[in-house]
């Protein structure tokens, strides 16, 4: 190492001079070299942040149904989503910024999913994976099935398929990264199903019937199945 | 030791050389029987609502029916009905159904859960979905649907369009007074799930802890109840039902599940399956088992080691190969939809030699990989500390809870429908049923690992057979009418050995091209019920290991 340093001191390029002493070789990446003698970037802060966001996404480890099996495959060996800067699943919603919703959402689960989504810090993005999260999929006619994730939370990307192949999910994630880098925000969606306090529900026969089972302050989700698509 | 036919059990009451002698059983039960029905799989004894316990008790204690396989509830035009499908662990071909009709205006009858522990959850499900109430049931709550749900969706007068309200109760402070168990103020209540990495999907486990030990545990299921039974009741036999079984146990056990439906429907409509198709079915089903068990191992390692470690990646690696083989055969990676009533969808992919070679390559590599697994997993000291002698489930409890599959075999209960109630081509092949008698988490994992070897043996023999199969005899499908209408009022309960255990299906036909009642007996549902038995009094990490070793899949638990 010491002999290297002496050599450097002997022949110092402009680039080295500007970097000053002490900068480690490790930081002297190919990218850095590409900037040549003027290692400055002039960019908009927002643009820079979007680029960073898109290139390092933390996914939430969130499995629901069959699609999550293909999601696991996307993370694991062979498909390895990590290569695209989006590979490390986080177990806690508070550390994640992308949620892949992989599966059928039923009445009992939708409030929990909404809660998990709410716990994620902004900015957050949603990839809805599979026909079930698009529309209810093969179970759309079921008495207990929410007709798509978009009834509950806003979705940025839909990946259709039952289940989508891992390649398709990777494509969806790559598209999301592209969108984030371009600074596009998620589409405005209609979200008929909200979490609200039981006391705030409109009074009708059903609400009165349940009054002795549910506290006023309890959060509830009300499904008007008749109006579902 | 190769596969030996079991000697039929003849020492029980009501059993002769050629099976169950229902007249003798009827004599045993005497006046309790008010009528007799004939189901395709067994005779049904119709009994009065207040005789349930005594009849079940007699059949269990005196006639040896120790396995309550399933409880089916249904709503007729003029009555409600529960059916208890009873079998024997020693010989599952000996079956009997106990039919309990109840009046339309007051559907209630005695519970069977005093006799068979497993009936507890089955009856809760029947109450939840159909609306029959069970007197003296220890815990009559809804099980799949939210507690605030209105109506019973599989009863005839259910209005699907009525609004529903579902609550989200929070457990903000686990040490608050109301979260503590009343008799022990030092306990703490915690929720595990429904979104938690160790619950294999959307299972919610309510736990009461005393320090690190579990005082009480209550699995709360239904977060993936997506109306599979309703979907199947809306589909036509011939084509519309087959896609759904793939989605019950979605851990790639697709063909095993499809087979359950195919077997039940074929027996219901008297369809013969060509031998060639049976061999292909057997081969592909075992590939599914390999894929399924590798994922079980991978996720178990994930639970026990706590991160995406090498074992997890290795498991997925091997699963990918099995999935490739299945994709070549069926055209899909996960939802195969490959079986048809009366056969399979199409023949093996061309060129056949290439496909066989691919399979053989996979099988040749397998022993080495298994050795690696044994080094990495079962030989690992940390793993052994976590798994040996934790999560004990005794053989008696296995039978009580109706547990089947690797869970039963890991407790030394020698029960495998592929051998005991043969179907497909299994009885022509040379393979063994794997059992371990450790009764702990370790044994259950070991059983799965060893079953990989057996599956490989089966596949190898199938490949040999298929290679030699004469070209002019490759019928892949029997001649099945385009619209299938089984005779009205035929009832059947048939099971196959799925990846997780006994996967049974009850179908009642009403003369149309759709089933009048379609009930799924899921192995995971019964297996999961034993979780409390395994983990109460144990440490909480052991519970996580037990849950992993049960290898449940929520799609099948909730259906
Ligand atoms: S889209 Fe298909 S594969 Fe995905 S969760 Fe729904 S049913 Fe399962």
mmCIF file with all atom_site columns, C-alpha atoms in Angstrom, chain A residues 32-213:
data_model
loop_
_atom_site.group_PDB
_atom_site.id
_atom_site.type_symbol
_atom_site.label_atom_id
_atom_site.label_alt_id
_atom_site.label_comp_id
_atom_site.label_asym_id
_atom_site.label_entity_id
_atom_site.label_seq_id
_atom_site.pdbx_PDB_ins_code
_atom_site.Cartn_x
_atom_site.Cartn_y
_atom_site.Cartn_z
_atom_site.occupancy
_atom_site.B_iso_or_equiv
_atom_site.pdbx_formal_charge
_atom_site.auth_seq_id
_atom_site.auth_comp_id
_atom_site.auth_asym_id
_atom_site.auth_atom_id
_atom_site.pdbx_PDB_model_num
ATOM 1   C CA . UNK A 1 32  ? -16.951 8.188   -10.801 1.00 0.00 ? 32  UNK A CA 1
ATOM 2   C CA . UNK A 1 33  ? -14.292 7.741   -13.462 1.00 0.00 ? 33  UNK A CA 1
ATOM 3   C CA . UNK A 1 34  ? -16.823 8.422   -16.148 1.00 0.00 ? 34  UNK A CA 1
ATOM 4   C CA . UNK A 1 35  ? -17.266 11.930  -14.818 1.00 0.00 ? 35  UNK A CA 1
ATOM 5   C CA . UNK A 1 36  ? -13.640 12.529  -15.576 1.00 0.00 ? 36  UNK A CA 1
ATOM 6   C CA . UNK A 1 37  ? -12.052 15.628  -14.136 1.00 0.00 ? 37  UNK A CA 1
ATOM 7   C CA . UNK A 1 38  ? -15.342 17.313  -13.252 1.00 0.00 ? 38  UNK A CA 1
ATOM 8   C CA . UNK A 1 39  ? -17.138 15.103  -10.818 1.00 0.00 ? 39  UNK A CA 1
ATOM 9   C CA . UNK A 1 40  ? -20.195 17.286  -10.361 1.00 0.00 ? 40  UNK A CA 1
ATOM 10  C CA . UNK A 1 41  ? -23.765 16.541  -11.195 1.00 0.00 ? 41  UNK A CA 1
ATOM 11  C CA . UNK A 1 42  ? -26.285 19.234  -11.667 1.00 0.00 ? 42  UNK A CA 1
ATOM 12  C CA . UNK A 1 43  ? -29.801 17.938  -11.246 1.00 0.00 ? 43  UNK A CA 1
ATOM 13  C CA . UNK A 1 44  ? -33.101 18.718  -9.661  1.00 0.00 ? 44  UNK A CA 1
ATOM 14  C CA . UNK A 1 45  ? -33.379 17.457  -6.158  1.00 0.00 ? 45  UNK A CA 1
ATOM 15  C CA . UNK A 1 46  ? -36.758 15.839  -6.834  1.00 0.00 ? 46  UNK A CA 1
ATOM 16  C CA . UNK A 1 47  ? -35.477 14.083  -9.863  1.00 0.00 ? 47  UNK A CA 1
ATOM 17  C CA . UNK A 1 48  ? -32.521 12.780  -7.942  1.00 0.00 ? 48  UNK A CA 1
ATOM 18  C CA . UNK A 1 49  ? -34.718 11.556  -5.117  1.00 0.00 ? 49  UNK A CA 1
ATOM 19  C CA . UNK A 1 50  ? -37.058 9.792   -7.518  1.00 0.00 ? 50  UNK A CA 1
ATOM 20  C CA . UNK A 1 51  ? -34.150 8.068   -9.137  1.00 0.00 ? 51  UNK A CA 1
ATOM 21  C CA . UNK A 1 52  ? -32.866 6.940   -5.771  1.00 0.00 ? 52  UNK A CA 1
ATOM 22  C CA . UNK A 1 53  ? -36.262 5.768   -4.684  1.00 0.00 ? 53  UNK A CA 1
ATOM 23  C CA . UNK A 1 54  ? -36.829 3.720   -7.782  1.00 0.00 ? 54  UNK A CA 1
ATOM 24  C CA . UNK A 1 55  ? -33.419 2.135   -7.584  1.00 0.00 ? 55  UNK A CA 1
ATOM 25  C CA . UNK A 1 56  ? -33.601 0.958   -4.026  1.00 0.00 ? 56  UNK A CA 1
ATOM 26  C CA . UNK A 1 57  ? -36.985 -0.345  -3.127  1.00 0.00 ? 57  UNK A CA 1
ATOM 27  C CA . UNK A 1 58  ? -37.719 -2.164  0.073   1.00 0.00 ? 58  UNK A CA 1
ATOM 28  C CA . UNK A 1 59  ? -40.540 -4.611  -0.397  1.00 0.00 ? 59  UNK A CA 1
ATOM 29  C CA . UNK A 1 60  ? -42.854 -5.677  2.349   1.00 0.00 ? 60  UNK A CA 1
ATOM 30  C CA . UNK A 1 61  ? -42.827 -9.394  3.068   1.00 0.00 ? 61  UNK A CA 1
ATOM 31  C CA . UNK A 1 62  ? -46.512 -9.882  2.593   1.00 0.00 ? 62  UNK A CA 1
ATOM 32  C CA . UNK A 1 63  ? -48.052 -13.131 1.445   1.00 0.00 ? 63  UNK A CA 1
ATOM 33  C CA . UNK A 1 64  ? -51.738 -13.765 0.980   1.00 0.00 ? 64  UNK A CA 1
ATOM 34  C CA . UNK A 1 65  ? -52.577 -16.583 -1.386  1.00 0.00 ? 65  UNK A CA 1
ATOM 35  C CA . UNK A 1 66  ? -51.350 -18.574 -4.348  1.00 0.00 ? 66  UNK A CA 1
ATOM 36  C CA . UNK A 1 67  ? -49.716 -15.600 -6.006  1.00 0.00 ? 67  UNK A CA 1
ATOM 37  C CA . UNK A 1 68  ? -47.394 -15.246 -3.046  1.00 0.00 ? 68  UNK A CA 1
ATOM 38  C CA . UNK A 1 69  ? -45.810 -18.550 -3.996  1.00 0.00 ? 69  UNK A CA 1
ATOM 39  C CA . UNK A 1 70  ? -44.796 -17.073 -7.314  1.00 0.00 ? 70  UNK A CA 1
ATOM 40  C CA . UNK A 1 71  ? -43.716 -13.957 -5.453  1.00 0.00 ? 71  UNK A CA 1
ATOM 41  C CA . UNK A 1 72  ? -41.407 -16.066 -3.293  1.00 0.00 ? 72  UNK A CA 1
ATOM 42  C CA . UNK A 1 73  ? -39.971 -17.517 -6.464  1.00 0.00 ? 73  UNK A CA 1
ATOM 43  C CA . UNK A 1 74  ? -39.400 -14.045 -7.768  1.00 0.00 ? 74  UNK A CA 1
ATOM 44  C CA . UNK A 1 75  ? -37.348 -13.189 -4.713  1.00 0.00 ? 75  UNK A CA 1
ATOM 45  C CA . UNK A 1 76  ? -35.463 -16.444 -4.576  1.00 0.00 ? 76  UNK A CA 1
ATOM 46  C CA . UNK A 1 77  ? -32.834 -18.149 -6.630  1.00 0.00 ? 77  UNK A CA 1
ATOM 47  C CA . UNK A 1 78  ? -33.120 -18.125 -10.429 1.00 0.00 ? 78  UNK A CA 1
ATOM 48  C CA . UNK A 1 79  ? -35.340 -15.074 -10.766 1.00 0.00 ? 79  UNK A CA 1
ATOM 49  C CA . UNK A 1 80  ? -33.677 -13.063 -8.021  1.00 0.00 ? 80  UNK A CA 1
ATOM 50  C CA . UNK A 1 81  ? -35.492 -9.756  -7.915  1.00 0.00 ? 81  UNK A CA 1
ATOM 51  C CA . UNK A 1 82  ? -32.568 -8.331  -5.989  1.00 0.00 ? 82  UNK A CA 1
ATOM 52  C CA . UNK A 1 83  ? -30.735 -7.863  -9.261  1.00 0.00 ? 83  UNK A CA 1
ATOM 53  C CA . UNK A 1 84  ? -33.187 -5.104  -10.034 1.00 0.00 ? 84  UNK A CA 1
ATOM 54  C CA . UNK A 1 85  ? -32.658 -3.251  -6.808  1.00 0.00 ? 85  UNK A CA 1
ATOM 55  C CA . UNK A 1 86  ? -35.871 -4.416  -5.230  1.00 0.00 ? 86  UNK A CA 1
ATOM 56  C CA . UNK A 1 87  ? -35.080 -7.652  -3.564  1.00 0.00 ? 87  UNK A CA 1
ATOM 57  C CA . UNK A 1 88  ? -34.890 -7.525  0.172   1.00 0.00 ? 88  UNK A CA 1
ATOM 58  C CA . UNK A 1 89  ? -38.258 -8.218  1.750   1.00 0.00 ? 89  UNK A CA 1
ATOM 59  C CA . UNK A 1 90  ? -38.804 -6.442  5.028   1.00 0.00 ? 90  UNK A CA 1
ATOM 60  C CA . UNK A 1 91  ? -40.885 -8.091  7.674   1.00 0.00 ? 91  UNK A CA 1
ATOM 61  C CA . UNK A 1 92  ? -42.247 -4.863  9.105   1.00 0.00 ? 92  UNK A CA 1
ATOM 62  C CA . UNK A 1 93  ? -44.425 -2.411  7.175   1.00 0.00 ? 93  UNK A CA 1
ATOM 63  C CA . UNK A 1 94  ? -42.623 0.458   8.867   1.00 0.00 ? 94  UNK A CA 1
ATOM 64  C CA . UNK A 1 95  ? -39.432 -0.348  6.993   1.00 0.00 ? 95  UNK A CA 1
ATOM 65  C CA . UNK A 1 96  ? -40.981 -0.977  3.625   1.00 0.00 ? 96  UNK A CA 1
ATOM 66  C CA . UNK A 1 97  ? -41.936 1.280   0.797   1.00 0.00 ? 97  UNK A CA 1
ATOM 67  C CA . UNK A 1 98  ? -43.462 -1.118  -1.701  1.00 0.00 ? 98  UNK A CA 1
ATOM 68  C CA . UNK A 1 99  ? -46.196 -3.586  -0.969  1.00 0.00 ? 99  UNK A CA 1
ATOM 69  C CA . UNK A 1 100 ? -46.901 -6.357  -3.444  1.00 0.00 ? 100 UNK A CA 1
ATOM 70  C CA . UNK A 1 101 ? -50.438 -7.558  -2.862  1.00 0.00 ? 101 UNK A CA 1
ATOM 71  C CA . UNK A 1 102 ? -50.348 -11.186 -3.933  1.00 0.00 ? 102 UNK A CA 1
ATOM 72  C CA . UNK A 1 103 ? -53.699 -12.837 -3.593  1.00 0.00 ? 103 UNK A CA 1
ATOM 73  C CA . UNK A 1 104 ? -57.373 -12.911 -2.941  1.00 0.00 ? 104 UNK A CA 1
ATOM 74  C CA . UNK A 1 105 ? -58.634 -10.357 -0.457  1.00 0.00 ? 105 UNK A CA 1
ATOM 75  C CA . UNK A 1 106 ? -61.610 -11.407 1.593   1.00 0.00 ? 106 UNK A CA 1
ATOM 76  C CA . UNK A 1 107 ? -63.856 -9.462  3.894   1.00 0.00 ? 107 UNK A CA 1
ATOM 77  C CA . UNK A 1 108 ? -62.034 -10.429 7.055   1.00 0.00 ? 108 UNK A CA 1
ATOM 78  C CA . UNK A 1 109 ? -58.634 -9.544  5.665   1.00 0.00 ? 109 UNK A CA 1
ATOM 79  C CA . UNK A 1 110 ? -59.290 -6.239  3.908   1.00 0.00 ? 110 UNK A CA 1
ATOM 80  C CA . UNK A 1 111 ? -59.318 -4.126  7.120   1.00 0.00 ? 111 UNK A CA 1
ATOM 81  C CA . UNK A 1 112 ? -56.035 -5.716  8.182   1.00 0.00 ? 112 UNK A CA 1
ATOM 82  C CA . UNK A 1 113 ? -54.499 -5.064  4.814   1.00 0.00 ? 113 UNK A CA 1
ATOM 83  C CA . UNK A 1 114 ? -55.593 -1.452  4.978   1.00 0.00 ? 114 UNK A CA 1
ATOM 84  C CA . UNK A 1 115 ? -54.001 -1.196  8.404   1.00 0.00 ? 115 UNK A CA 1
ATOM 85  C CA . UNK A 1 116 ? -50.710 -2.628  7.163   1.00 0.00 ? 116 UNK A CA 1
ATOM 86  C CA . UNK A 1 117 ? -50.783 -0.240  4.229   1.00 0.00 ? 117 UNK A CA 1
ATOM 87  C CA . UNK A 1 118 ? -51.420 2.688   6.541   1.00 0.00 ? 118 UNK A CA 1
ATOM 88  C CA . UNK A 1 119 ? -48.446 1.707   8.651   1.00 0.00 ? 119 UNK A CA 1
ATOM 89  C CA . UNK A 1 120 ? -46.030 2.049   5.769   1.00 0.00 ? 120 UNK A CA 1
ATOM 90  C CA . UNK A 1 121 ? -44.242 5.414   5.600   1.00 0.00 ? 121 UNK A CA 1
ATOM 91  C CA . UNK A 1 122 ? -44.789 7.734   2.645   1.00 0.00 ? 122 UNK A CA 1
ATOM 92  C CA . UNK A 1 123 ? -43.961 7.655   -0.180  1.00 0.00 ? 123 UNK A CA 1
ATOM 93  C CA . UNK A 1 124 ? -45.290 4.163   -0.724  1.00 0.00 ? 124 UNK A CA 1
ATOM 94  C CA . UNK A 1 125 ? -46.236 2.169   -3.751  1.00 0.00 ? 125 UNK A CA 1
ATOM 95  C CA . UNK A 1 126 ? -48.501 -0.760  -4.418  1.00 0.00 ? 126 UNK A CA 1
ATOM 96  C CA . UNK A 1 127 ? -48.059 -3.532  -6.945  1.00 0.00 ? 127 UNK A CA 1
ATOM 97  C CA . UNK A 1 128 ? -51.204 -5.569  -7.259  1.00 0.00 ? 128 UNK A CA 1
ATOM 98  C CA . UNK A 1 129 ? -50.309 -9.038  -8.378  1.00 0.00 ? 129 UNK A CA 1
ATOM 99  C CA . UNK A 1 130 ? -52.694 -11.466 -10.021 1.00 0.00 ? 130 UNK A CA 1
ATOM 100 C CA . UNK A 1 131 ? -56.255 -11.426 -11.214 1.00 0.00 ? 131 UNK A CA 1
ATOM 101 C CA . UNK A 1 132 ? -57.594 -11.635 -7.687  1.00 0.00 ? 132 UNK A CA 1
ATOM 102 C CA . UNK A 1 133 ? -56.160 -8.282  -6.746  1.00 0.00 ? 133 UNK A CA 1
ATOM 103 C CA . UNK A 1 134 ? -57.225 -6.834  -10.057 1.00 0.00 ? 134 UNK A CA 1
ATOM 104 C CA . UNK A 1 135 ? -60.850 -7.875  -9.896  1.00 0.00 ? 135 UNK A CA 1
ATOM 105 C CA . UNK A 1 136 ? -61.437 -10.797 -7.576  1.00 0.00 ? 136 UNK A CA 1
ATOM 106 C CA . UNK A 1 137 ? -60.259 -13.158 -10.290 1.00 0.00 ? 137 UNK A CA 1
ATOM 107 C CA . UNK A 1 138 ? -61.664 -16.655 -10.289 1.00 0.00 ? 138 UNK A CA 1
ATOM 108 C CA . UNK A 1 139 ? -63.426 -15.956 -7.019  1.00 0.00 ? 139 UNK A CA 1
ATOM 109 C CA . UNK A 1 140 ? -65.149 -12.781 -8.070  1.00 0.00 ? 140 UNK A CA 1
ATOM 110 C CA . UNK A 1 141 ? -68.594 -14.232 -7.514  1.00 0.00 ? 141 UNK A CA 1
ATOM 111 C CA . UNK A 1 142 ? -67.798 -15.390 -3.993  1.00 0.00 ? 142 UNK A CA 1
ATOM 112 C CA . UNK A 1 143 ? -69.888 -14.045 -1.155  1.00 0.00 ? 143 UNK A CA 1
ATOM 113 C CA . UNK A 1 144 ? -66.830 -13.174 0.867   1.00 0.00 ? 144 UNK A CA 1
ATOM 114 C CA . UNK A 1 145 ? -64.426 -11.846 -1.750  1.00 0.00 ? 145 UNK A CA 1
ATOM 115 C CA . UNK A 1 146 ? -63.474 -8.189  -2.207  1.00 0.00 ? 146 UNK A CA 1
ATOM 116 C CA . UNK A 1 147 ? -63.545 -7.395  -5.891  1.00 0.00 ? 147 UNK A CA 1
ATOM 117 C CA . UNK A 1 148 ? -59.952 -6.260  -6.213  1.00 0.00 ? 148 UNK A CA 1
ATOM 118 C CA . UNK A 1 149 ? -57.358 -4.529  -4.035  1.00 0.00 ? 149 UNK A CA 1
ATOM 119 C CA . UNK A 1 150 ? -58.287 -1.189  -5.486  1.00 0.00 ? 150 UNK A CA 1
ATOM 120 C CA . UNK A 1 151 ? -61.508 -1.251  -3.513  1.00 0.00 ? 151 UNK A CA 1
ATOM 121 C CA . UNK A 1 152 ? -59.379 -0.788  -0.424  1.00 0.00 ? 152 UNK A CA 1
ATOM 122 C CA . UNK A 1 153 ? -56.028 0.778   -1.285  1.00 0.00 ? 153 UNK A CA 1
ATOM 123 C CA . UNK A 1 154 ? -54.731 2.628   -4.358  1.00 0.00 ? 154 UNK A CA 1
ATOM 124 C CA . UNK A 1 155 ? -52.627 0.552   -6.751  1.00 0.00 ? 155 UNK A CA 1
ATOM 125 C CA . UNK A 1 156 ? -49.809 1.780   -8.934  1.00 0.00 ? 156 UNK A CA 1
ATOM 126 C CA . UNK A 1 157 ? -49.217 -1.244  -11.100 1.00 0.00 ? 157 UNK A CA 1
ATOM 127 C CA . UNK A 1 158 ? -51.450 -4.185  -11.940 1.00 0.00 ? 158 UNK A CA 1
ATOM 128 C CA . UNK A 1 159 ? -49.801 -7.417  -12.977 1.00 0.00 ? 159 UNK A CA 1
ATOM 129 C CA . UNK A 1 160 ? -52.487 -9.662  -14.464 1.00 0.00 ? 160 UNK A CA 1
ATOM 130 C CA . UNK A 1 161 ? -52.298 -13.443 -14.561 1.00 0.00 ? 161 UNK A CA 1
ATOM 131 C CA . UNK A 1 162 ? -53.391 -16.301 -12.387 1.00 0.00 ? 162 UNK A CA 1
ATOM 132 C CA . UNK A 1 163 ? -50.745 -16.401 -11.143 1.00 0.00 ? 163 UNK A CA 1
ATOM 133 C CA . UNK A 1 164 ? -48.439 -14.105 -13.111 1.00 0.00 ? 164 UNK A CA 1
ATOM 134 C CA . UNK A 1 165 ? -45.128 -15.735 -13.881 1.00 0.00 ? 165 UNK A CA 1
ATOM 135 C CA . UNK A 1 166 ? -42.145 -14.407 -11.938 1.00 0.00 ? 166 UNK A CA 1
ATOM 136 C CA . UNK A 1 167 ? -40.965 -12.766 -15.139 1.00 0.00 ? 167 UNK A CA 1
ATOM 137 C CA . UNK A 1 168 ? -44.217 -10.867 -15.312 1.00 0.00 ? 168 UNK A CA 1
ATOM 138 C CA . UNK A 1 169 ? -43.870 -9.666  -11.752 1.00 0.00 ? 169 UNK A CA 1
ATOM 139 C CA . UNK A 1 170 ? -40.326 -8.530  -12.424 1.00 0.00 ? 170 UNK A CA 1
ATOM 140 C CA . UNK A 1 171 ? -41.605 -6.648  -15.436 1.00 0.00 ? 171 UNK A CA 1
ATOM 141 C CA . UNK A 1 172 ? -44.241 -5.034  -13.256 1.00 0.00 ? 172 UNK A CA 1
ATOM 142 C CA . UNK A 1 173 ? -41.688 -4.010  -10.664 1.00 0.00 ? 173 UNK A CA 1
ATOM 143 C CA . UNK A 1 174 ? -39.386 -2.653  -13.358 1.00 0.00 ? 174 UNK A CA 1
ATOM 144 C CA . UNK A 1 175 ? -42.276 -0.620  -14.747 1.00 0.00 ? 175 UNK A CA 1
ATOM 145 C CA . UNK A 1 176 ? -42.962 0.712   -11.286 1.00 0.00 ? 176 UNK A CA 1
ATOM 146 C CA . UNK A 1 177 ? -39.335 1.746   -10.936 1.00 0.00 ? 177 UNK A CA 1
ATOM 147 C CA . UNK A 1 178 ? -39.569 3.499   -14.242 1.00 0.00 ? 178 UNK A CA 1
ATOM 148 C CA . UNK A 1 179 ? -42.675 5.345   -13.170 1.00 0.00 ? 179 UNK A CA 1
ATOM 149 C CA . UNK A 1 180 ? -41.152 6.369   -9.875  1.00 0.00 ? 180 UNK A CA 1
ATOM 150 C CA . UNK A 1 181 ? -38.027 7.588   -11.599 1.00 0.00 ? 181 UNK A CA 1
ATOM 151 C CA . UNK A 1 182 ? -40.202 9.684   -13.888 1.00 0.00 ? 182 UNK A CA 1
ATOM 152 C CA . UNK A 1 183 ? -41.979 11.087  -10.890 1.00 0.00 ? 183 UNK A CA 1
ATOM 153 C CA . UNK A 1 184 ? -45.392 9.808   -11.875 1.00 0.00 ? 184 UNK A CA 1
ATOM 154 C CA . UNK A 1 185 ? -47.757 9.467   -8.990  1.00 0.00 ? 185 UNK A CA 1
ATOM 155 C CA . UNK A 1 186 ? -50.303 6.761   -8.463  1.00 0.00 ? 186 UNK A CA 1
ATOM 156 C CA . UNK A 1 187 ? -53.578 7.016   -10.303 1.00 0.00 ? 187 UNK A CA 1
ATOM 157 C CA . UNK A 1 188 ? -56.578 8.489   -8.604  1.00 0.00 ? 188 UNK A CA 1
ATOM 158 C CA . UNK A 1 189 ? -58.780 5.625   -7.617  1.00 0.00 ? 189 UNK A CA 1
ATOM 159 C CA . UNK A 1 190 ? -62.171 5.092   -6.211  1.00 0.00 ? 190 UNK A CA 1
ATOM 160 C CA . UNK A 1 191 ? -61.952 3.382   -2.856  1.00 0.00 ? 191 UNK A CA 1
ATOM 161 C CA . UNK A 1 192 ? -65.397 2.437   -1.737  1.00 0.00 ? 192 UNK A CA 1
ATOM 162 C CA . UNK A 1 193 ? -64.277 0.553   1.337   1.00 0.00 ? 193 UNK A CA 1
ATOM 163 C CA . UNK A 1 194 ? -62.846 2.681   4.117   1.00 0.00 ? 194 UNK A CA 1
ATOM 164 C CA . UNK A 1 195 ? -61.953 2.001   7.697   1.00 0.00 ? 195 UNK A CA 1
ATOM 165 C CA . UNK A 1 196 ? -64.180 4.145   9.849   1.00 0.00 ? 196 UNK A CA 1
ATOM 166 C CA . UNK A 1 197 ? -65.464 4.240   13.387  1.00 0.00 ? 197 UNK A CA 1
ATOM 167 C CA . UNK A 1 198 ? -68.550 2.226   13.954  1.00 0.00 ? 198 UNK A CA 1
ATOM 168 C CA . UNK A 1 199 ? -70.277 5.223   15.504  1.00 0.00 ? 199 UNK A CA 1
ATOM 169 C CA . UNK A 1 200 ? -69.875 7.153   12.261  1.00 0.00 ? 200 UNK A CA 1
ATOM 170 C CA . UNK A 1 201 ? -71.703 4.637   10.108  1.00 0.00 ? 201 UNK A CA 1
ATOM 171 C CA . UNK A 1 202 ? -75.052 5.635   8.780   1.00 0.00 ? 202 UNK A CA 1
ATOM 172 C CA . UNK A 1 203 ? -77.743 4.167   10.977  1.00 0.00 ? 203 UNK A CA 1
ATOM 173 C CA . UNK A 1 204 ? -79.698 1.408   9.351   1.00 0.00 ? 204 UNK A CA 1
ATOM 174 C CA . UNK A 1 205 ? -81.111 -1.959  10.256  1.00 0.00 ? 205 UNK A CA 1
ATOM 175 C CA . UNK A 1 206 ? -77.767 -3.753  10.097  1.00 0.00 ? 206 UNK A CA 1
ATOM 176 C CA . UNK A 1 207 ? -75.922 -1.176  12.163  1.00 0.00 ? 207 UNK A CA 1
ATOM 177 C CA . UNK A 1 208 ? -78.591 -1.210  14.833  1.00 0.00 ? 208 UNK A CA 1
ATOM 178 C CA . UNK A 1 209 ? -78.486 -4.961  14.974  1.00 0.00 ? 209 UNK A CA 1
ATOM 179 C CA . UNK A 1 210 ? -74.751 -4.955  15.515  1.00 0.00 ? 210 UNK A CA 1
ATOM 180 C CA . UNK A 1 211 ? -74.795 -2.138  18.050  1.00 0.00 ? 211 UNK A CA 1
ATOM 181 C CA . UNK A 1 212 ? -74.472 -4.416  21.035  1.00 0.00 ? 212 UNK A CA 1
ATOM 182 C CA . UNK A 1 213 ? -71.590 -6.353  19.485  1.00 0.00 ? 213 UNK A CA 1
#
